[in-house]
């Protein structure tokens, strides 16, 4: 298929959550997401004090689209990639770094999080997540989805879209 | 390939609406968004120009519900149809699980349909994919145009071998919109666990 799908569960998933949690603590960021390059959220963590985040699907999709465009730009300029990207607004900021070939780390932070810390710990977290992603790619889980899954899914399709 | 998130027990599929400029890809998504009940859909994201032409993509997440303990979700995307937006169009195809090709029935868009299908083949080839490898549904849209070409004529230029399921549609009125989506969803689901 197009590219190997990144699947995260069990041990690697728990460790990814730990990395995200620690990164939130060290940086003071609001939300930390681990997403694949297709824009699907693999794991996410919100700081307890932070307000409700915007829709994470939208966030992940836009970040992935943005990252894809940025990488295409890099290639046009003869670079394999650009380093991490920081978008800085008046109050809110966004840090995006590659976590290996197939995934991205996203940190959303406000003015209370020092940018230096976001970059320093963001980079470390991205490296740790890249290793987890590699591990997950190397050991894809067995998919035990059978015809029963397909039948049930079909029934839901009928329910949602009508016959 | 579908993305399976075991921790959250989620299975995600990516469906892309492809086709020439102004053929009605965004209209399809808007109709779906308008009809799907709250709780089964997320926010619709549109990156469009001031005159509402899609610039990068539209995005709509749909929840099918829980199947065998797995939350099953479809992520619907459109591509910008205009010829000169190919760089971003190619990006959207990354990781696609199923495609709806929205063809325009207008006589002066026949060539654009063929051109767009050719472009889709080229873009997929860059990911090492053939159209034949993917579930593709052909939607022949704008059947309400007074000078709409016969379905068979439109089909002949985009799918000469008659390989894809075909649906006629008037997306502005919702005609054929769900039927198309349901078919592509069915085809995508049929590949789950079948080793594809």
Coordinates of N, CA, C and O in Angstrom, one line a residue, chain A:
Chain A
X1 N 0.8 -1.2 0.0 CA 0.0 0.0 0.0 C 0.9 1.3 0.0 O 2.1 1.2 -0.2
X2 N 0.3 2.4 0.2 CA 0.9 3.6 0.1 C 2.2 3.7 0.9 O 3.2 4.1 0.5
X3 N 2.0 3.4 2.2 CA 3.1 3.5 3.1 C 2.8 2.6 4.3 O 1.6 2.4 4.5
X4 N 3.7 2.2 5.0 CA 3.4 1.3 6.2 C 2.6 2.2 7.1 O 2.8 3.4 7.3
X5 N 1.6 1.6 7.7 CA 0.8 2.3 8.7 C 1.4 2.2 10.0 O 2.0 1.1 10.4
X6 N 1.4 3.2 10.7 CA 2.0 3.3 12.0 C 0.9 2.9 13.0 O -0.2 3.4 13.0
X7 N 1.2 1.9 13.8 CA 0.2 1.4 14.8 C 0.9 1.4 16.1 O 2.0 1.1 16.3
X8 N 0.1 1.9 17.1 CA 0.7 2.1 18.4 C -0.2 1.5 19.4 O -1.4 1.9 19.5
X9 N 0.3 0.5 20.2 CA -0.6 0.0 21.2 C 0.3 -0.7 22.2 O 1.5 -0.9 22.0
X10 N -0.3 -1.1 23.3 CA 0.5 -1.8 24.3 C 1.7 -1.1 24.9 O 1.5 0.2 25.1
X11 N 2.8 -1.7 25.0 CA 4.0 -1.1 25.6 C 4.4 0.2 25.0 O 4.5 1.2 25.6
X12 N 4.6 0.2 23.6 CA 5.1 1.4 23.0 C 4.1 2.6 23.2 O 4.5 3.7 23.3
X13 N 2.8 2.2 23.2 CA 1.8 3.3 23.4 C 1.9 3.9 24.8 O 1.9 5.1 25.0
X14 N 2.1 3.0 25.8 CA 2.2 3.5 27.2 C 3.4 4.4 27.3 O 3.4 5.5 27.9
X15 N 4.5 4.0 26.6 CA 5.8 4.8 26.7 C 5.6 6.1 26.0 O 6.1 7.1 26.4
X16 N 4.9 6.1 24.9 CA 4.6 7.3 24.1 C 3.8 8.3 25.0 O 4.1 9.5 25.1
X17 N 2.8 7.8 25.8 CA 2.1 8.6 26.7 C 3.0 9.2 27.8 O 2.8 10.3 28.1
X18 N 3.9 8.4 28.3 CA 4.8 8.8 29.3 C 5.7 10.0 28.7 O 5.9 11.0 29.4
X19 N 6.1 9.8 27.5 CA 7.0 10.8 26.9 C 6.2 12.1 26.8 O 6.7 13.2 27.1
X20 N 4.9 12.0 26.3 CA 4.1 13.2 26.1 C 3.8 13.9 27.5 O 3.9 15.1 27.6
X21 N 3.6 13.1 28.5 CA 3.3 13.7 29.8 C 4.5 14.4 30.4 O 4.4 15.5 30.9
X22 N 5.6 13.7 30.3 CA 6.9 14.4 30.8 C 7.2 15.7 30.0 O 7.6 16.7 30.6
X23 N 6.9 15.6 28.7 CA 7.2 16.8 27.9 C 6.3 18.0 28.3 O 6.7 19.1 28.4
X24 N 5.0 17.7 28.6 CA 4.1 18.7 29.1 C 4.7 19.3 30.4 O 4.6 20.5 30.6
X25 N 5.1 18.4 31.2 CA 5.6 18.9 32.6 C 6.9 19.7 32.4 O 7.0 20.8 33.0
X26 N 7.8 19.3 31.6 CA 9.1 20.0 31.4 C 8.9 21.3 30.7 O 9.6 22.3 31.0
X27 N 8.0 21.4 29.7 CA 7.9 22.6 28.9 C 6.8 23.6 29.4 O 6.9 24.8 29.1
X28 N 5.8 23.1 30.1 CA 4.7 23.9 30.4 C 3.7 24.1 29.3 O 2.9 25.0 29.3
X29 N 3.8 23.2 28.3 CA 2.9 23.3 27.1 C 1.5 22.8 27.5 O 1.4 22.2 28.6
X30 N 0.5 23.2 26.7 CA -0.9 22.8 27.1 C -1.2 21.4 26.6 O -1.7 20.6 27.3
X31 N -0.9 21.1 25.3 CA -1.3 19.9 24.7 C -0.1 19.3 24.0 O 0.7 20.0 23.3
X32 N 0.0 18.0 24.0 CA 1.1 17.3 23.3 C 0.4 16.2 22.5 O -0.4 15.4 23.0
X33 N 0.7 16.1 21.2 CA 0.1 15.1 20.3 C 1.2 14.4 19.5 O 2.2 15.0 19.1
X34 N 1.0 13.1 19.4 CA 1.8 12.3 18.6 C 0.9 11.8 17.4 O -0.1 11.2 17.6
X35 N 1.2 12.3 16.2 CA 0.4 12.0 15.1 C 1.2 11.4 13.9 O 2.4 11.5 13.9
X36 N 0.5 10.7 13.0 CA 1.2 10.2 11.9 C 1.1 11.2 10.7 O 0.4 12.2 10.9
X37 N 1.8 10.9 9.7 CA 1.9 12.0 8.6 C 0.6 12.0 7.8 O 0.5 12.9 7.0
X38 N -0.3 11.1 8.0 CA -1.5 11.1 7.3 C -2.5 12.0 8.1 O -3.6 12.2 7.6
X39 N -2.2 12.4 9.3 CA -3.0 13.3 10.1 C -3.9 12.6 11.1 O -4.8 13.2 11.6
X40 N -3.6 11.3 11.4 CA -4.3 10.6 12.4 C -3.6 10.7 13.8 O -2.4 10.7 13.8
X41 N -4.4 10.9 14.8 CA -3.8 11.1 16.1 C -3.5 9.7 16.7 O -4.3 8.8 16.8
X42 N -2.2 9.5 17.0 CA -1.8 8.2 17.6 C -1.9 8.2 19.1 O -2.2 7.2 19.7
X43 N -1.5 9.3 19.7 CA -1.6 9.5 21.2 C -1.6 11.0 21.5 O -1.1 11.8 20.7
X44 N -2.3 11.3 22.5 CA -2.3 12.7 22.9 C -2.5 12.9 24.4 O -3.0 12.0 25.1
X45 N -2.0 14.0 24.9 CA -2.1 14.2 26.3 C -2.3 15.7 26.5 O -1.8 16.6 25.8
X46 N -3.2 16.0 27.5 CA -3.5 17.4 27.8 C -3.0 17.7 29.2 O -3.2 16.9 30.1
X47 N -2.5 18.9 29.4 CA -2.1 19.3 30.7 C -3.4 19.5 31.5 O -4.4 20.0 31.0
X48 N -3.4 19.1 32.8 CA -4.6 19.1 33.6 C -5.2 20.5 33.8 O -6.4 20.7 33.8
X49 N -4.3 21.5 33.8 CA -4.7 22.9 34.0 C -5.2 23.6 32.8 O -5.9 24.6 32.8
X50 N -5.0 22.9 31.6 CA -5.3 23.6 30.3 C -6.7 23.6 30.0 O -7.4 22.6 30.4
X51 N -7.3 24.6 29.3 CA -8.7 24.6 28.9 C -8.8 23.5 27.8 O -7.9 22.9 27.3
X52 N -10.1 23.2 27.5 CA -10.4 22.2 26.5 C -9.7 22.5 25.2 O -9.8 23.7 24.8
X53 N -9.1 21.6 24.6 CA -8.4 21.8 23.4 C -9.3 22.0 22.2 O -10.5 21.6 22.3
X54 N -8.9 22.6 21.1 CA -9.7 22.6 19.9 C -9.8 21.2 19.4 O -9.1 20.3 19.9
X55 N -10.7 21.0 18.4 CA -10.9 19.6 17.9 C -9.5 19.0 17.4 O -8.9 19.6 16.6
X56 N -9.1 17.9 18.0 CA -7.8 17.4 17.8 C -7.7 16.8 16.4 O -6.6 16.8 15.8
X57 N -8.8 16.3 15.8 CA -8.7 15.8 14.4 C -8.4 16.9 13.5 O -7.6 16.8 12.6
X58 N -9.0 18.1 13.7 CA -8.7 19.2 12.8 C -7.3 19.7 13.0 O -6.5 19.9 12.0
X59 N -6.8 19.8 14.2 CA -5.5 20.1 14.5 C -4.5 19.2 13.8 O -3.6 19.6 13.1
X60 N -4.7 17.9 14.0 CA -3.8 16.9 13.4 C -3.7 17.0 11.9 O -2.7 16.9 11.3
X61 N -4.9 17.1 11.3 CA -5.0 17.1 9.9 C -4.3 18.3 9.3 O -3.6 18.2 8.3
X62 N -4.5 19.5 9.9 CA -3.9 20.7 9.4 C -2.4 20.7 9.6 O -1.6 21.1 8.8
X63 N -1.9 20.1 10.8 CA -0.5 20.0 11.0 C 0.1 19.1 10.0 O 1.2 19.4 9.4
X64 N -0.5 18.0 9.8 CA 0.0 17.0 8.8 C 0.1 17.6 7.4 O 1.1 17.4 6.7
X65 N -1.0 18.3 7.0 CA -1.0 19.0 5.7 C 0.1 20.0 5.6 O 0.8 20.1 4.6
X66 N 0.3 20.7 6.7 CA 1.3 21.7 6.7 C 2.7 21.1 6.6 O 3.6 21.6 5.9
X67 N 2.9 20.0 7.4 CA 4.2 19.4 7.4 C 4.5 18.8 6.0 O 5.6 18.9 5.5
X68 N 3.5 18.2 5.3 CA 3.7 17.7 4.0 C 4.1 18.8 3.0 O 5.0 18.6 2.2
X69 N 3.4 19.9 3.1 CA 3.7 21.0 2.2 C 5.1 21.6 2.5 O 5.9 21.9 1.6
X70 N 5.5 21.7 3.8 CA 6.8 22.1 4.2 C 7.9 21.2 3.7 O 8.9 21.7 3.2
X71 N 7.6 19.9 3.7 CA 8.6 19.0 3.3 C 8.8 19.0 1.8 O 9.9 18.9 1.2
X72 N 7.6 19.2 1.1 CA 7.7 19.4 -0.4 C 8.5 20.6 -0.8 O 9.2 20.6 -1.7
X73 N 8.3 21.7 0.0 CA 9.1 22.9 -0.2 C 10.6 22.6 0.0 O 11.4 23.1 -0.8
X74 N 10.9 21.9 1.1 CA 12.3 21.6 1.3 C 12.9 20.8 0.1 O 14.0 21.1 -0.3
X75 N 12.1 19.9 -0.4 CA 12.6 19.1 -1.5 C 12.9 20.0 -2.7 O 13.8 19.8 -3.5
X76 N 12.0 20.9 -3.0 CA 12.1 21.8 -4.1 C 13.4 22.6 -4.0 O 14.1 22.9 -5.0
X77 N 13.8 22.9 -2.7 CA 15.1 23.6 -2.5 C 16.3 22.7 -2.3 O 17.4 23.1 -1.9
X78 N 16.1 21.4 -2.6 CA 17.2 20.5 -2.6 C 17.6 20.0 -1.2 O 18.6 19.5 -1.0
X79 N 16.7 20.3 -0.2 CA 16.9 19.8 1.1 C 16.0 18.5 1.4 O 14.9 18.5 0.8
X80 N 16.5 17.6 2.1 CA 15.7 16.5 2.4 C 14.5 16.9 3.3 O 13.4 16.4 3.2
X81 N 14.8 17.8 4.2 CA 13.8 18.3 5.2 C 14.2 19.6 5.8 O 15.4 19.9 5.8
X82 N 13.3 20.3 6.4 CA 13.6 21.4 7.3 C 13.6 20.9 8.7 O 13.0 19.8 9.0
X83 N 14.3 21.6 9.6 CA 14.2 21.2 11.0 C 12.9 21.5 11.6 O 11.9 21.8 10.8
X84 N 12.8 21.5 12.9 CA 11.5 21.7 13.5 C 10.9 23.0 13.1 O 11.6 23.9 12.7
X85 N 9.6 23.1 13.2 CA 8.9 24.3 12.8 C 8.2 24.9 14.1 O 7.5 24.2 14.8
X86 N 8.4 26.2 14.3 CA 7.7 26.9 15.3 C 6.8 28.0 14.7 O 7.2 28.8 14.0
X87 N 5.5 27.9 15.0 CA 4.6 29.0 14.6 C 4.2 29.8 15.9 O 3.8 29.2 16.9
X88 N 4.5 31.0 15.9 CA 4.3 31.8 17.1 C 3.3 32.9 16.8 O 3.4 33.8 16.0
X89 N 2.2 32.8 17.6 CA 1.2 33.9 17.5 C 1.4 34.9 18.7 O 2.4 34.8 19.3
X90 N 0.4 35.7 18.9 CA 0.6 36.7 20.0 C 0.6 36.0 21.3 O 1.4 36.3 22.2
X91 N -0.3 35.0 21.5 CA -0.4 34.3 22.8 C 0.0 32.8 22.6 O 0.7 32.3 23.4
X92 N -0.6 32.2 21.6 CA -0.4 30.8 21.4 C 0.7 30.5 20.4 O 0.9 31.2 19.5
X93 N 1.3 29.3 20.6 CA 2.3 28.9 19.7 C 2.2 27.4 19.4 O 1.5 26.6 20.1
X94 N 2.9 27.0 18.3 CA 2.8 25.6 17.9 C 4.2 25.1 17.6 O 4.9 25.8 16.8
X95 N 4.6 24.0 18.1 CA 5.9 23.4 17.8 C 5.7 22.1 17.1 O 4.9 21.3 17.7
X96 N 6.3 21.9 16.0 CA 6.1 20.7 15.3 C 7.5 20.1 14.9 O 8.3 20.9 14.3
X97 N 7.7 18.9 15.2 CA 9.0 18.3 14.9 C 8.8 16.9 14.4 O 7.8 16.2 14.7
X98 N 9.7 16.4 13.5 CA 9.6 15.1 13.0 C 9.9 14.1 14.1 O 10.9 14.2 14.8
X99 N 9.1 13.1 14.2 CA 9.4 11.9 15.1 C 9.7 10.8 14.1 O 8.8 9.9 13.9
X100 N 10.8 10.8 13.5 CA 11.1 9.8 12.5 C 10.4 10.1 11.2 O 9.9 11.2 11.0
X101 N 10.4 9.0 10.4 CA 10.0 9.2 9.0 C 8.5 9.3 8.9 O 7.9 9.9 8.0
X102 N 7.7 8.7 9.8 CA 6.3 8.5 9.6 C 5.4 9.2 10.6 O 4.2 9.1 10.5
X103 N 6.0 9.9 11.5 CA 5.2 10.6 12.6 C 5.7 12.0 12.9 O 6.8 12.4 12.5
X104 N 4.9 12.7 13.6 CA 5.2 14.1 14.0 C 4.8 14.3 15.5 O 3.9 13.7 16.0
X105 N 5.6 15.1 16.2 CA 5.3 15.5 17.5 C 4.7 17.0 17.4 O 5.3 17.8 16.7
X106 N 3.6 17.2 18.1 CA 3.0 18.6 18.1 C 2.9 19.0 19.5 O 2.3 18.3 20.4
X107 N 3.4 20.2 19.8 CA 3.2 20.8 21.1 C 2.5 22.1 20.9 O 2.9 23.0 20.1
X108 N 1.4 22.3 21.7 CA 0.7 23.6 21.7 C 1.0 24.3 23.0 O 0.8 23.7 24.0
X109 N 1.5 25.5 22.9 CA 1.9 26.2 24.1 C 1.4 27.6 24.1 O 1.1 28.2 23.1
X110 N 1.3 28.2 25.3 CA 0.9 29.6 25.4 C 2.0 30.4 25.9 O 3.2 29.9 26.0
X111 N 1.8 31.7 26.3 CA 2.9 32.6 26.6 C 3.6 32.2 27.9 O 4.7 32.7 28.2
X112 N 3.0 31.3 28.7 CA 3.6 30.9 30.0 C 4.7 29.9 29.8 O 5.4 29.6 30.7
X113 N 4.8 29.3 28.6 CA 5.8 28.3 28.4 C 7.0 28.9 27.7 O 6.8 29.5 26.6
X114 N 8.2 28.8 28.3 CA 9.4 29.4 27.7 C 9.7 28.7 26.4 O 9.8 27.5 26.4
X115 N 9.9 29.5 25.3 CA 10.1 28.9 24.0 C 11.4 28.0 24.0 O 11.4 26.9 23.3
X116 N 12.4 28.4 24.7 CA 13.6 27.7 24.8 C 13.4 26.3 25.3 O 13.9 25.3 24.8
X117 N 12.6 26.2 26.3 CA 12.3 24.9 26.9 C 11.4 24.0 26.0 O 11.6 22.8 25.8
X118 N 10.5 24.7 25.3 CA 9.6 24.0 24.3 C 10.5 23.3 23.3 O 10.4 22.1 22.9
X119 N 11.5 24.1 22.8 CA 12.4 23.6 21.7 C 13.3 22.5 22.2 O 13.4 21.4 21.6
X120 N 13.9 22.7 23.4 CA 14.8 21.8 24.0 C 14.1 20.4 24.3 O 14.6 19.4 23.8
X121 N 13.1 20.5 25.0 CA 12.4 19.2 25.4 C 11.6 18.7 24.3 O 11.4 17.4 24.2
X122 N 11.1 19.5 23.4 CA 10.4 19.1 22.2 C 11.3 18.2 21.4 O 10.9 17.1 20.9
X123 N 12.5 18.7 21.1 CA 13.5 17.9 20.3 C 13.8 16.6 21.0 O 13.8 15.5 20.3
X124 N 14.0 16.6 22.3 CA 14.2 15.3 23.0 C 13.1 14.3 22.8 O 13.2 13.1 22.6
X125 N 11.9 14.9 23.0 CA 10.7 14.0 23.0 C 10.5 13.5 21.6 O 10.2 12.3 21.4
X126 N 10.8 14.3 20.6 CA 10.7 13.8 19.2 C 11.6 12.7 18.9 O 11.2 11.7 18.2
X127 N 12.8 12.7 19.5 CA 13.8 11.7 19.3 C 13.3 10.4 20.0 O 13.4 9.3 19.4
X128 N 12.8 10.5 21.2 CA 12.3 9.4 21.9 C 11.1 8.7 21.1 O 11.0 7.5 21.0
X129 N 10.2 9.6 20.6 CA 9.0 9.1 19.9 C 9.4 8.4 18.6 O 8.8 7.5 18.2
X130 N 10.5 9.0 18.0 CA 10.9 8.4 16.7 C 11.4 7.0 17.0 O 11.1 6.1 16.1
X131 N 12.0 6.7 18.1 CA 12.5 5.4 18.4 C 11.3 4.4 18.6 O 11.2 3.3 18.2
X132 N 10.3 5.0 19.3 CA 9.1 4.2 19.6 C 8.3 3.9 18.3 O 7.8 2.8 18.1
X133 N 8.3 4.9 17.4 CA 7.6 4.7 16.1 C 8.3 3.6 15.3 O 7.7 2.7 14.7
X134 N 9.7 3.6 15.3 CA 10.4 2.6 14.6 C 10.1 1.2 15.1 O 9.9 0.3 14.4
X135 N 10.1 1.1 16.5 CA 9.8 -0.1 17.1 C 8.4 -0.6 16.7 O 8.2 -1.8 16.4
X136 N 7.4 0.3 16.7 CA 6.1 -0.1 16.4 C 6.0 -0.6 14.9 O 5.2 -1.5 14.6
X137 N 6.8 0.1 14.1 CA 6.7 -0.2 12.6 C 7.4 -1.6 12.4 O 7.0 -2.4 11.6
X138 N 8.4 -1.9 13.2 CA 9.2 -3.1 13.0 C 8.4 -4.3 13.5 O 8.5 -5.4 13.0
X139 N 7.5 -4.1 14.5 CA 6.7 -5.2 15.0 C 5.2 -4.9 14.9 O 4.6 -4.7 15.9
X140 N 4.7 -4.9 13.7 CA 3.3 -4.6 13.6 C 2.4 -5.7 14.2 O 2.8 -6.9 14.1
X141 N 1.4 -5.3 14.9 CA 0.6 -6.3 15.6 C -0.3 -7.1 14.6 O -0.6 -6.6 13.5
X142 N -0.6 -8.3 14.9 CA -1.5 -9.1 14.1 C -2.9 -8.5 14.2 O -3.4 -8.2 15.2
X143 N -3.5 -8.4 13.0 CA -4.8 -7.9 12.9 C -5.8 -9.0 13.0 O -5.9 -9.8 12.1
X144 N -6.6 -9.0 14.0 CA -7.5 -10.1 14.1 C -9.0 -9.7 13.7 O -9.9 -9.9 14.4
X145 N -9.0 -9.0 12.6 CA -10.3 -8.6 12.1 C -10.8 -9.5 11.0 O -10.1 -9.8 10.1
X146 N -12.0 -10.0 11.2 CA -12.4 -11.0 10.3 C -13.7 -10.6 9.6 O -14.0 -9.4 9.6
X147 N -14.3 -11.5 9.0 CA -15.6 -11.2 8.2 C -16.6 -10.7 9.2 O -17.4 -9.9 8.7
X148 N -16.6 -11.1 10.4 CA -17.6 -10.5 11.4 C -17.4 -9.0 11.5 O -18.4 -8.3 11.5
X149 N -16.2 -8.6 11.5 CA -16.0 -7.1 11.5 C -16.6 -6.5 10.3 O -17.3 -5.5 10.4
X150 N -16.4 -7.1 9.2 CA -16.9 -6.5 7.9 C -18.5 -6.4 7.9 O -19.1 -5.5 7.5
X151 N -19.0 -7.5 8.4 CA -20.5 -7.6 8.5 C -21.1 -6.5 9.4 O -22.0 -5.8 9.1
X152 N -20.5 -6.4 10.6 CA -21.0 -5.4 11.5 C -20.8 -4.0 11.0 O -21.6 -3.1 11.2
X153 N -19.6 -3.8 10.3 CA -19.4 -2.4 9.8 C -20.4 -2.1 8.7 O -20.9 -1.0 8.6
X154 N -20.7 -3.1 7.9 CA -21.7 -2.9 6.9 C -23.1 -2.5 7.4 O -23.8 -1.6 6.9
X155 N -23.4 -3.2 8.5 CA -24.7 -2.9 9.2 C -24.7 -1.4 9.6 O -25.7 -0.7 9.5
X156 N -23.6 -1.0 10.2 CA -23.5 0.4 10.6 C -23.6 1.4 9.4 O -24.2 2.5 9.6
X157 N -23.0 1.0 8.3 CA -23.1 1.8 7.1 C -24.5 2.0 6.7 O -25.0 3.1 6.4
X158 N -25.3 0.9 6.8 CA -26.7 1.0 6.4 C -27.4 1.9 7.4 O -28.3 2.7 6.9
X159 N -27.1 1.8 8.6 CA -27.8 2.6 9.6 C -27.5 4.1 9.4 O -28.3 5.0 9.5
X160 N -26.2 4.4 9.1 CA -25.8 5.8 8.9 C -26.3 6.4 7.6 O -26.7 7.6 7.6
X161 N -26.2 5.7 6.5 CA -26.5 6.2 5.2 C -27.8 5.8 4.7 O -28.2 6.2 3.6
X162 N -28.5 4.9 5.3 CA -29.7 4.4 4.8 C -29.4 3.3 3.7 O -28.3 3.2 3.2
X163 N -30.4 2.5 3.4 CA -30.2 1.4 2.5 C -30.3 1.9 1.1 O -31.0 2.7 0.7

